[in-house]
Amino acid sequence: MPSTVFQAPWGRQLKWISALSAALLLAIPVFLMVEAPDTPSLLHHIAVALPPAILVLGALFAIRGYAIQNNTLTILRPGWKTRIPLQGLVETRVDPQAMEGATRLFGNNGLFGYIGLFQNDRLGRFRAFATDPDKAVVLRFTGRTLVITPDKPGRLVEILRQQL
């Protein structure tokens, strides 16, 4: 079966959060180097290196897209992939309000994506691999929930329903 690939478009809020965060993470070490003491301590060196490291780490976990093939959802990332077997999928639906009021429990909430473990009243606890919450697709499995945000949410749901 050929792979069906969907892009992961960035919503306006994600673009702003990522741009502002990147600017701040790059400005901090510049400021620290300009204001550096004559003999910088180890802590100062760490403070200079940490913000760019956070930026690079965030970029490595960014979501480029999604692919469906052989009963597996693949989250496409820069240089690697996260594979999620679709066994146990009981429901799939487009839900633009799925992430409203979500609280991040663990993960990234806006630097190149909304990625990790979240919770809200609508879905309870869920895992997200999202870039544009307005395009949210909810995948309910036995015992867990997943939210992804493909460029064509209706088409992805249609393909997954054919597999159910």
mmCIF file with all atom_site columns, N, CA and C in Angstrom, residues 4-11 63-68 73 76 94 129-137 148-157 159:
data_model
loop_
_atom_site.group_PDB
_atom_site.id
_atom_site.type_symbol
_atom_site.label_atom_id
_atom_site.label_alt_id
_atom_site.label_comp_id
_atom_site.label_asym_id
_atom_site.label_entity_id
_atom_site.label_seq_id
_atom_site.pdbx_PDB_ins_code
_atom_site.Cartn_x
_atom_site.Cartn_y
_atom_site.Cartn_z
_atom_site.occupancy
_atom_site.B_iso_or_equiv
_atom_site.pdbx_formal_charge
_atom_site.auth_seq_id
_atom_site.auth_comp_id
_atom_site.auth_asym_id
_atom_site.auth_atom_id
_atom_site.pdbx_PDB_model_num
ATOM 1   N N  . THR A 1 4   ? 0.339   7.698  2.171  1.00 0.00 ? 4   THR A N  1
ATOM 2   C CA . THR A 1 4   ? -0.376  8.958  1.970  1.00 0.00 ? 4   THR A CA 1
ATOM 3   C C  . THR A 1 4   ? 0.255   9.971  2.911  1.00 0.00 ? 4   THR A C  1
ATOM 4   N N  . VAL A 1 5   ? 0.736   11.076 2.347  1.00 0.00 ? 5   VAL A N  1
ATOM 5   C CA . VAL A 1 5   ? 1.469   12.069 3.136  1.00 0.00 ? 5   VAL A CA 1
ATOM 6   C C  . VAL A 1 5   ? 0.662   13.361 3.239  1.00 0.00 ? 5   VAL A C  1
ATOM 7   N N  . PHE A 1 6   ? 0.649   13.925 4.437  1.00 0.00 ? 6   PHE A N  1
ATOM 8   C CA . PHE A 1 6   ? -0.015  15.196 4.715  1.00 0.00 ? 6   PHE A CA 1
ATOM 9   C C  . PHE A 1 6   ? 1.018   16.162 5.276  1.00 0.00 ? 6   PHE A C  1
ATOM 10  N N  . GLN A 1 7   ? 0.903   17.420 4.906  1.00 0.00 ? 7   GLN A N  1
ATOM 11  C CA . GLN A 1 7   ? 1.781   18.450 5.447  1.00 0.00 ? 7   GLN A CA 1
ATOM 12  C C  . GLN A 1 7   ? 1.302   18.839 6.852  1.00 0.00 ? 7   GLN A C  1
ATOM 13  N N  . ALA A 1 8   ? 2.160   19.531 7.593  1.00 0.00 ? 8   ALA A N  1
ATOM 14  C CA . ALA A 1 8   ? 1.823   20.028 8.931  1.00 0.00 ? 8   ALA A CA 1
ATOM 15  C C  . ALA A 1 8   ? 1.922   21.555 8.908  1.00 0.00 ? 8   ALA A C  1
ATOM 16  N N  . PRO A 1 9   ? 0.849   22.230 8.468  1.00 0.00 ? 9   PRO A N  1
ATOM 17  C CA . PRO A 1 9   ? 0.918   23.688 8.376  1.00 0.00 ? 9   PRO A CA 1
ATOM 18  C C  . PRO A 1 9   ? 0.986   24.351 9.751  1.00 0.00 ? 9   PRO A C  1
ATOM 19  N N  . TRP A 1 10  ? 1.678   25.472 9.813  1.00 0.00 ? 10  TRP A N  1
ATOM 20  C CA . TRP A 1 10  ? 1.784   26.225 11.058 1.00 0.00 ? 10  TRP A CA 1
ATOM 21  C C  . TRP A 1 10  ? 0.661   27.243 11.131 1.00 0.00 ? 10  TRP A C  1
ATOM 22  N N  . GLY A 1 11  ? -0.021  27.278 12.262 1.00 0.00 ? 11  GLY A N  1
ATOM 23  C CA . GLY A 1 11  ? -1.021  28.306 12.507 1.00 0.00 ? 11  GLY A CA 1
ATOM 24  C C  . GLY A 1 11  ? -0.338  29.624 12.843 1.00 0.00 ? 11  GLY A C  1
ATOM 25  N N  . ILE A 1 63  ? 7.503   19.243 13.730 1.00 0.00 ? 63  ILE A N  1
ATOM 26  C CA . ILE A 1 63  ? 6.719   18.311 12.919 1.00 0.00 ? 63  ILE A CA 1
ATOM 27  C C  . ILE A 1 63  ? 6.654   18.839 11.496 1.00 0.00 ? 63  ILE A C  1
ATOM 28  N N  . ARG A 1 64  ? 7.109   18.028 10.540 1.00 0.00 ? 64  ARG A N  1
ATOM 29  C CA . ARG A 1 64  ? 7.068   18.416 9.129  1.00 0.00 ? 64  ARG A CA 1
ATOM 30  C C  . ARG A 1 64  ? 5.813   17.901 8.443  1.00 0.00 ? 64  ARG A C  1
ATOM 31  N N  . GLY A 1 65  ? 5.265   16.802 8.947  1.00 0.00 ? 65  GLY A N  1
ATOM 32  C CA . GLY A 1 65  ? 4.080   16.239 8.315  1.00 0.00 ? 65  GLY A CA 1
ATOM 33  C C  . GLY A 1 65  ? 3.706   14.909 8.932  1.00 0.00 ? 65  GLY A C  1
ATOM 34  N N  . TYR A 1 66  ? 2.750   14.245 8.266  1.00 0.00 ? 66  TYR A N  1
ATOM 35  C CA . TYR A 1 66  ? 2.218   12.971 8.752  1.00 0.00 ? 66  TYR A CA 1
ATOM 36  C C  . TYR A 1 66  ? 2.080   12.044 7.554  1.00 0.00 ? 66  TYR A C  1
ATOM 37  N N  . ALA A 1 67  ? 2.308   10.764 7.764  1.00 0.00 ? 67  ALA A N  1
ATOM 38  C CA . ALA A 1 67  ? 2.118   9.780  6.701  1.00 0.00 ? 67  ALA A CA 1
ATOM 39  C C  . ALA A 1 67  ? 1.345   8.597  7.260  1.00 0.00 ? 67  ALA A C  1
ATOM 40  N N  . ILE A 1 68  ? 0.514   8.023  6.413  1.00 0.00 ? 68  ILE A N  1
ATOM 41  C CA . ILE A 1 68  ? -0.230  6.821  6.789  1.00 0.00 ? 68  ILE A CA 1
ATOM 42  C C  . ILE A 1 68  ? 0.143   5.726  5.804  1.00 0.00 ? 68  ILE A C  1
ATOM 43  N N  . LEU A 1 73  ? 0.612   5.318  11.581 1.00 0.00 ? 73  LEU A N  1
ATOM 44  C CA . LEU A 1 73  ? 0.714   6.767  11.423 1.00 0.00 ? 73  LEU A CA 1
ATOM 45  C C  . LEU A 1 73  ? 2.161   7.134  11.722 1.00 0.00 ? 73  LEU A C  1
ATOM 46  N N  . LEU A 1 76  ? 6.379   12.866 10.765 1.00 0.00 ? 76  LEU A N  1
ATOM 47  C CA . LEU A 1 76  ? 7.620   13.199 10.061 1.00 0.00 ? 76  LEU A CA 1
ATOM 48  C C  . LEU A 1 76  ? 8.299   14.377 10.761 1.00 0.00 ? 76  LEU A C  1
ATOM 49  N N  . VAL A 1 94  ? -12.537 15.136 12.874 1.00 0.00 ? 94  VAL A N  1
ATOM 50  C CA . VAL A 1 94  ? -12.013 16.488 12.805 1.00 0.00 ? 94  VAL A CA 1
ATOM 51  C C  . VAL A 1 94  ? -12.642 17.261 13.954 1.00 0.00 ? 94  VAL A C  1
ATOM 52  N N  . PHE A 1 129 ? 0.709   16.020 18.559 1.00 0.00 ? 129 PHE A N  1
ATOM 53  C CA . PHE A 1 129 ? 1.755   16.286 17.578 1.00 0.00 ? 129 PHE A CA 1
ATOM 54  C C  . PHE A 1 129 ? 1.141   17.333 16.649 1.00 0.00 ? 129 PHE A C  1
ATOM 55  N N  . ALA A 1 130 ? 1.049   18.577 17.109 1.00 0.00 ? 130 ALA A N  1
ATOM 56  C CA . ALA A 1 130 ? 0.230   19.581 16.447 1.00 0.00 ? 130 ALA A CA 1
ATOM 57  C C  . ALA A 1 130 ? 1.030   20.820 16.051 1.00 0.00 ? 130 ALA A C  1
ATOM 58  N N  . THR A 1 131 ? 0.573   21.452 14.959 1.00 0.00 ? 131 THR A N  1
ATOM 59  C CA . THR A 1 131 ? 1.163   22.714 14.507 1.00 0.00 ? 131 THR A CA 1
ATOM 60  C C  . THR A 1 131 ? 0.099   23.781 14.260 1.00 0.00 ? 131 THR A C  1
ATOM 61  N N  . ASP A 1 132 ? -1.144  23.384 14.018 1.00 0.00 ? 132 ASP A N  1
ATOM 62  C CA . ASP A 1 132 ? -2.243  24.320 13.791 1.00 0.00 ? 132 ASP A CA 1
ATOM 63  C C  . ASP A 1 132 ? -3.508  23.747 14.418 1.00 0.00 ? 132 ASP A C  1
ATOM 64  N N  . PRO A 1 133 ? -3.817  24.117 15.660 1.00 0.00 ? 133 PRO A N  1
ATOM 65  C CA . PRO A 1 133 ? -4.971  23.544 16.358 1.00 0.00 ? 133 PRO A CA 1
ATOM 66  C C  . PRO A 1 133 ? -6.299  23.671 15.602 1.00 0.00 ? 133 PRO A C  1
ATOM 67  N N  . ASP A 1 134 ? -6.420  24.646 14.706 1.00 0.00 ? 134 ASP A N  1
ATOM 68  C CA . ASP A 1 134 ? -7.653  24.780 13.921 1.00 0.00 ? 134 ASP A CA 1
ATOM 69  C C  . ASP A 1 134 ? -7.863  23.614 12.958 1.00 0.00 ? 134 ASP A C  1
ATOM 70  N N  . LYS A 1 135 ? -6.835  22.836 12.708 1.00 0.00 ? 135 LYS A N  1
ATOM 71  C CA . LYS A 1 135 ? -6.920  21.685 11.807 1.00 0.00 ? 135 LYS A CA 1
ATOM 72  C C  . LYS A 1 135 ? -6.839  20.356 12.571 1.00 0.00 ? 135 LYS A C  1
ATOM 73  N N  . ALA A 1 136 ? -7.212  20.383 13.842 1.00 0.00 ? 136 ALA A N  1
ATOM 74  C CA . ALA A 1 136 ? -7.046  19.217 14.702 1.00 0.00 ? 136 ALA A CA 1
ATOM 75  C C  . ALA A 1 136 ? -7.887  18.020 14.264 1.00 0.00 ? 136 ALA A C  1
ATOM 76  N N  . VAL A 1 137 ? -7.246  16.863 14.322 1.00 0.00 ? 137 VAL A N  1
ATOM 77  C CA . VAL A 1 137 ? -7.901  15.578 14.128 1.00 0.00 ? 137 VAL A CA 1
ATOM 78  C C  . VAL A 1 137 ? -7.664  14.782 15.409 1.00 0.00 ? 137 VAL A C  1
ATOM 79  N N  . ILE A 1 148 ? -3.527  15.290 16.093 1.00 0.00 ? 148 ILE A N  1
ATOM 80  C CA . ILE A 1 148 ? -2.597  15.703 15.049 1.00 0.00 ? 148 ILE A CA 1
ATOM 81  C C  . ILE A 1 148 ? -3.266  16.802 14.227 1.00 0.00 ? 148 ILE A C  1
ATOM 82  N N  . THR A 1 149 ? -2.486  17.523 13.415 1.00 0.00 ? 149 THR A N  1
ATOM 83  C CA . THR A 1 149 ? -3.047  18.650 12.672 1.00 0.00 ? 149 THR A CA 1
ATOM 84  C C  . THR A 1 149 ? -2.566  18.653 11.221 1.00 0.00 ? 149 THR A C  1
ATOM 85  N N  . PRO A 1 150 ? -3.101  17.776 10.398 1.00 0.00 ? 150 PRO A N  1
ATOM 86  C CA . PRO A 1 150 ? -2.690  17.728 8.991  1.00 0.00 ? 150 PRO A CA 1
ATOM 87  C C  . PRO A 1 150 ? -3.285  18.874 8.175  1.00 0.00 ? 150 PRO A C  1
ATOM 88  N N  . ASP A 1 151 ? -2.708  19.124 7.009  1.00 0.00 ? 151 ASP A N  1
ATOM 89  C CA . ASP A 1 151 ? -3.216  20.186 6.143  1.00 0.00 ? 151 ASP A CA 1
ATOM 90  C C  . ASP A 1 151 ? -4.600  19.873 5.583  1.00 0.00 ? 151 ASP A C  1
ATOM 91  N N  . LYS A 1 152 ? -4.944  18.612 5.456  1.00 0.00 ? 152 LYS A N  1
ATOM 92  C CA . LYS A 1 152 ? -6.257  18.195 4.948  1.00 0.00 ? 152 LYS A CA 1
ATOM 93  C C  . LYS A 1 152 ? -6.912  17.263 5.964  1.00 0.00 ? 152 LYS A C  1
ATOM 94  N N  . PRO A 1 153 ? -7.447  17.828 7.055  1.00 0.00 ? 153 PRO A N  1
ATOM 95  C CA . PRO A 1 153 ? -7.988  16.985 8.122  1.00 0.00 ? 153 PRO A CA 1
ATOM 96  C C  . PRO A 1 153 ? -9.100  16.051 7.655  1.00 0.00 ? 153 PRO A C  1
ATOM 97  N N  . GLY A 1 154 ? -10.010 16.541 6.827  1.00 0.00 ? 154 GLY A N  1
ATOM 98  C CA . GLY A 1 154 ? -11.115 15.703 6.355  1.00 0.00 ? 154 GLY A CA 1
ATOM 99  C C  . GLY A 1 154 ? -10.631 14.508 5.551  1.00 0.00 ? 154 GLY A C  1
ATOM 100 N N  . ARG A 1 155 ? -9.640  14.722 4.715  1.00 0.00 ? 155 ARG A N  1
ATOM 101 C CA . ARG A 1 155 ? -9.085  13.623 3.895  1.00 0.00 ? 155 ARG A CA 1
ATOM 102 C C  . ARG A 1 155 ? -8.399  12.584 4.781  1.00 0.00 ? 155 ARG A C  1
ATOM 103 N N  . LEU A 1 156 ? -7.644  13.040 5.790  1.00 0.00 ? 156 LEU A N  1
ATOM 104 C CA . LEU A 1 156 ? -6.982  12.095 6.692  1.00 0.00 ? 156 LEU A CA 1
ATOM 105 C C  . LEU A 1 156 ? -8.015  11.252 7.438  1.00 0.00 ? 156 LEU A C  1
ATOM 106 N N  . VAL A 1 157 ? -9.069  11.882 7.935  1.00 0.00 ? 157 VAL A N  1
ATOM 107 C CA . VAL A 1 157 ? -10.126 11.151 8.642  1.00 0.00 ? 157 VAL A CA 1
ATOM 108 C C  . VAL A 1 157 ? -10.773 10.128 7.712  1.00 0.00 ? 157 VAL A C  1
ATOM 109 N N  . ILE A 1 159 ? -9.446  8.565  5.142  1.00 0.00 ? 159 ILE A N  1
ATOM 110 C CA . ILE A 1 159 ? -8.519  7.444  4.951  1.00 0.00 ? 159 ILE A CA 1
ATOM 111 C C  . ILE A 1 159 ? -8.498  6.544  6.178  1.00 0.00 ? 159 ILE A C  1
#
